């Protein structure tokens, strides 16, 4: 590697998050006596990353465009609750989950369009709009439509999808664990998001708008339309991801998404996205989600008392973000 | 004529007044007999001071262009200590004077811990340059984690009766004590914001931190002080919460974080900084509380209808405000440019 | 003022428009309000409020159904209102509203009993009848209704677990969150029972884990626990999300018959695991019946009757209740197994 | 076909009551440079935005190559070959140079998929037009203003442009870069491309333009060949008053230096800087962008910590750790960029003026609003800041007046030393004159002033002593008589 490339690399937040992640894995591996890198633990961690990872990616694309979405958990909750409710009532999806997914995507897209309409049309601060729509959508889900938890009556195909796996692994004690098929959703989403962000003009438009919205307009982008499409897509994806979660957890709980944004957004920022827009990468985001999932999945292995887990969670985020902040500050000099 | 002038200058306030009137008319018509009772208003007056104080505290943060998500967790952490202390030292049968001294010490302990917590937030944001959302979300986890660890998740009880009684007493025979405290704090904060150099500086800092720094003002100190004030004022809210609940716990008031932000935004006090007026805050608070209590007057509406109405109201205000001159909720280009260039 | 909605100011109606149904709902409830007023005047029909821990969870939806049923049977209206999040502060606020509306009977299940003392005191000072559940230690209540006695639930769960485990081996406790009062109390009681009765069982050093009331987290935790403690044989949960999550992990790990789980759970959520043998049994009481008993007790008191030891509160398991000071204890604990899982409507 | 490329007549545009343009007539010939001049806020940028389709005109006709245009949209303007380099450059700081250069044509060609090779080709083609070289992988935000400007120019050239409009392209450029730009402009002229050029720098206008259009208060007051104008007339048309050159004559420079800098170093910005400053004098510091002059000033104001060396104030060694400390030591600083460093745009003019001296209008932390306002009004009057109400936001002022606010901010502070960094960047000649007068007055009253500027004529007329910096070192120093344009230019290059 030549020198300038190296220098450029060391300037990126992603680089540091990656190093922290590796160091952390090594550290936990040692402290836990080699339990972290057991295949069974690894597949569990991967499984844990599926939903959060995908959520983080939609958060990332919004943040790249200079937005801030607080409403995606509320959209997701509405979409999957409505979709599963309809499926259960109609007796759909006993053998094929497609209809459920399509419904969730449709509902997500509709609510996303509502976001997009307000944001694009009135040029309002996105964080504030989505704070309003988050509250409003939650009111819709739980108040107006009073959606219920669906557990044992969940359509069989959802269950089957959640239970399906690629392969089995065994740990040294002979315990079995499986790698869920849903991991492909994450992989596809990583691939598609990277491709869109790096290789399509739509993705570049998001970076451009996040970097300088006025310039993007002058350069000829239809900023209004792009933003609208963005929020519709994010809504649709939120619905889809919610459905994946329903399948994995084998239950549809309308309240399960409450506060999710407060877990996801810090991870995305930790992964190098800028709250002012225009910065951020899929790699960094996935590293950060990996970091957080590894931490939350290895607290027990490392022997941290359950009562102290929240504290250590906070501490890890704080340390991670301090490293990247201090490094950024040093560079500014 | 005079009104017209006022209305022109304070379009946003007028809009909130209209909202308030609309909400009142709506509930008067549908639930007049329940709304217009002394008890109903007394109930509301008992409820909003605790999160009202938190809102008041976080307002300072918002004005400087920062955000605080840790205040509830910090308040709980602090009051856990205070309640433990009070429980341990004000034994049954102790003299009134002694109990009074213990209570005062307990309050001071709370405020001291809040002060430290606010200071840590401020240092993380100014000296380490961590974005405030991140720093305070992390600190929220830290405080809540510490509280859970220290109490093993249990409720801390044993407050001297005197303390809880104060919380439920009435000043001058009619004014609920929490409301009294809120009014005092509100007036104090309004005076600070309007009539002190500090108040002037936070608005300027919220608009452009760099310009203020380049005017020879130690902005880091002002911002740290702001986080401390936020923590202190919202700490008073926590103290009131503790007295209504007669106990302290790691997760009390966890639903207040989002509510406080919602109220501030509705009041036009945005985390972008440099904006908003304190009377609007009062209006927004009252609107939010009336909706919450109003929804509770309908036997058949579940509580989520309050969310529904809050969200709808905020969106209506947002969209309506684009028609006003100024357009406070618009994307702030200047703000963004500033941030980018200062990075 | 039922015609009022149409003539209210434009802003108010635009609000109503935002949620098209609000308007019709409010028109309907305007009629209700008038009805309520009339009742309050005559004085012989109580206004009753029931405050659950939280709205929008299956458990409490089921309770709500029970309350509505009761309401239909008795003809008394019940205001069913709880916080949107599991937050004691928000719950106290709702109780404050209800107390100040002047209800006659207040039934509730506190997120945190201590937090509710003050508002309950106020309520009782106003002459409101206050009935709680899952709060046997409370002071400012008229009565507390329990399906079993406080330590009983923990002991009950431990007995079940011990018999599955053959009264020996390592076990751990699991709760919804470290701050949930009743769940933690049950877990404590369970541990106490083990120490007293099952010397061959051993609580592992981690003692207790919390799954944030999320079956997915319970699933992950179980996997970690089994990784860390290969000899772990039992998980004693007290939250309703513990068993479904843990069972799923056990199933996946292929440890059926080697690792055992017991917890409080909704029958519908664990049905499949009971059927395939991953779970042997779960513990439960019927919360809807408890709720009805609370309402019955409240109405009885309102009508001037006295609550006495051994009296019949007109529900299954409460035909002859025990009265320990203020605590009405029924015989409501049930073990749900594959055989009786379908007998429950929830 | 008309001899004009672009012809505009009777253009009007009003913004909520403000008549920004009032029957403006305007012509550009192909292959010529037309200069648009006028005071801050006279409507130049507005006119540009009408041509480029950002704003819609209220009235008037536009002909392009003899064809009447009814409604201009930005896309239409691009298609016609009109390219604008905006005052704020319209670049994307978070993207690489390559992408910045390629983005416009990618959008125009309705590309969907990124093709790095094509980007590189486009970018290289753009750069080659003016023979400018730069690493394509650098992020735009990391470039100096001058480089950004050149990239923006290159980008504009890509589109077979027939008319290139540059809104104050030289504000941030140093002499050498301006020369390079002008070479480019001449080359473009030869290719038959018309250039519309907006600038506040008289010298440049006379150097490059063929025609001039001068505007005042939204009306054009002169249109014709540059050759027909003298510099005096030019400034008269612009400001409506005769502006006399007024060089600074120091009155009584104190013997003892108030500030001594000894061997000051701050890696990597500057090295081994030593100089002295006396009360009553105006010291100019000039040099190319990146020569370390801004960083030196920042060190004197406590914004950058020097690594070694000494700073002495009145003979006492001091350590200036923060701007707060600097203010305490009676040092004031007017920063380079008034938008991001100087002003709180969305706060009232009055509050901005008093920002550095809140202690003068308060007692024990309690602010005296009435006093604040009356003090501010005094400065509004003294500095003739053009506003009807100091309660209005600073945003509502034009550049020159905004600069006056930043300056007046320090006036209440009883300073010993005032450091002005680019005090008249983007300020029209009228306001520039005002500002220079004010600074002279301050020096006469016994203040020690440092002016940092790359406007050499500004340094020449206003300074009694000049230091020239290059690559972080002092490479020349000259006293009043020796200071000439030529000598400075020689030393710099
Ligand atoms: N968006 C706007 N809204 C309201 N008024 C505006 C707007 N843009 C410009 N104006 C008004 O139009 C007038 C002309 O502005 P313009 O930007 O064209 O000036 P300018 O000649 O480019 O000034 P400068 O030399 O400072 O760049 C100003 O006095 C201003 O008050
Ligand atoms: N939103 C606005 N409301 C009122 N006036 C405005 C607004 N935006 C711009 N202006 C006016 O436009 C004029 C010129 O603005 P512009 O941004 O073109 O130049 P500038 O930055 O003020 O000066 P310069 O470019 O010379 O530094 C100013 O007089 C300002 O008053
Ligand atoms: Mg300008
Ligand atoms: Mg301009």
Short mmCIF file of C-alpha atoms in Angstrom, two decimals, chain B residues 39 42-44 46-47 164-165 167-170 176 178 243-245, chain C residues 92 95-100 103 106 115-130 140-141:
data_model
loop_
_atom_site.label_atom_id
_atom_site.label_comp_id
_atom_site.label_asym_id
_atom_site.label_seq_id
_atom_site.Cartn_x
_atom_site.Cartn_y
_atom_site.Cartn_z
CA UNK B 39 -60.19 18.68 40.72
CA UNK B 42 -55.72 20.43 40.33
CA UNK B 43 -54.80 17.04 38.91
CA UNK B 44 -53.14 18.60 35.90
CA UNK B 46 -49.98 18.15 40.09
CA UNK B 47 -48.84 16.29 37.01
CA UNK B 164 -43.60 13.32 50.62
CA UNK B 165 -46.05 15.51 52.47
CA UNK B 167 -44.86 17.33 47.71
CA UNK B 168 -48.57 17.01 48.25
CA UNK B 169 -49.09 20.13 50.28
CA UNK B 170 -50.64 23.32 49.03
CA UNK B 176 -50.03 22.68 44.80
CA UNK B 178 -44.99 21.17 42.79
CA UNK B 243 -41.99 13.11 46.23
CA UNK B 244 -45.07 12.16 44.18
CA UNK B 245 -43.81 8.60 43.98
CA UNK C 92 -49.13 7.56 38.39
CA UNK C 95 -54.11 7.51 38.15
CA UNK C 96 -53.95 11.15 39.15
CA UNK C 97 -56.25 12.06 36.28
CA UNK C 98 -58.70 9.33 37.18
CA UNK C 99 -58.70 10.18 40.85
CA UNK C 100 -59.42 13.79 40.05
CA UNK C 103 -64.12 7.76 40.07
CA UNK C 106 -59.92 2.49 41.41
CA UNK C 115 -44.61 4.80 43.58
CA UNK C 116 -48.37 4.51 43.85
CA UNK C 117 -48.67 4.91 47.61
CA UNK C 118 -49.00 8.66 47.52
CA UNK C 119 -51.67 8.86 44.86
CA UNK C 120 -53.55 5.99 46.49
CA UNK C 121 -53.53 7.85 49.75
CA UNK C 122 -55.03 10.85 48.02
CA UNK C 123 -57.62 8.63 46.41
CA UNK C 124 -58.61 7.08 49.71
CA UNK C 125 -58.74 10.47 51.37
CA UNK C 126 -61.31 11.35 48.76
CA UNK C 127 -63.31 8.29 49.64
CA UNK C 128 -62.35 6.31 46.58
CA UNK C 129 -62.19 2.56 46.99
CA UNK C 130 -58.72 1.38 46.00
CA UNK C 140 -52.78 2.87 51.12
CA UNK C 141 -55.19 0.46 49.59
#
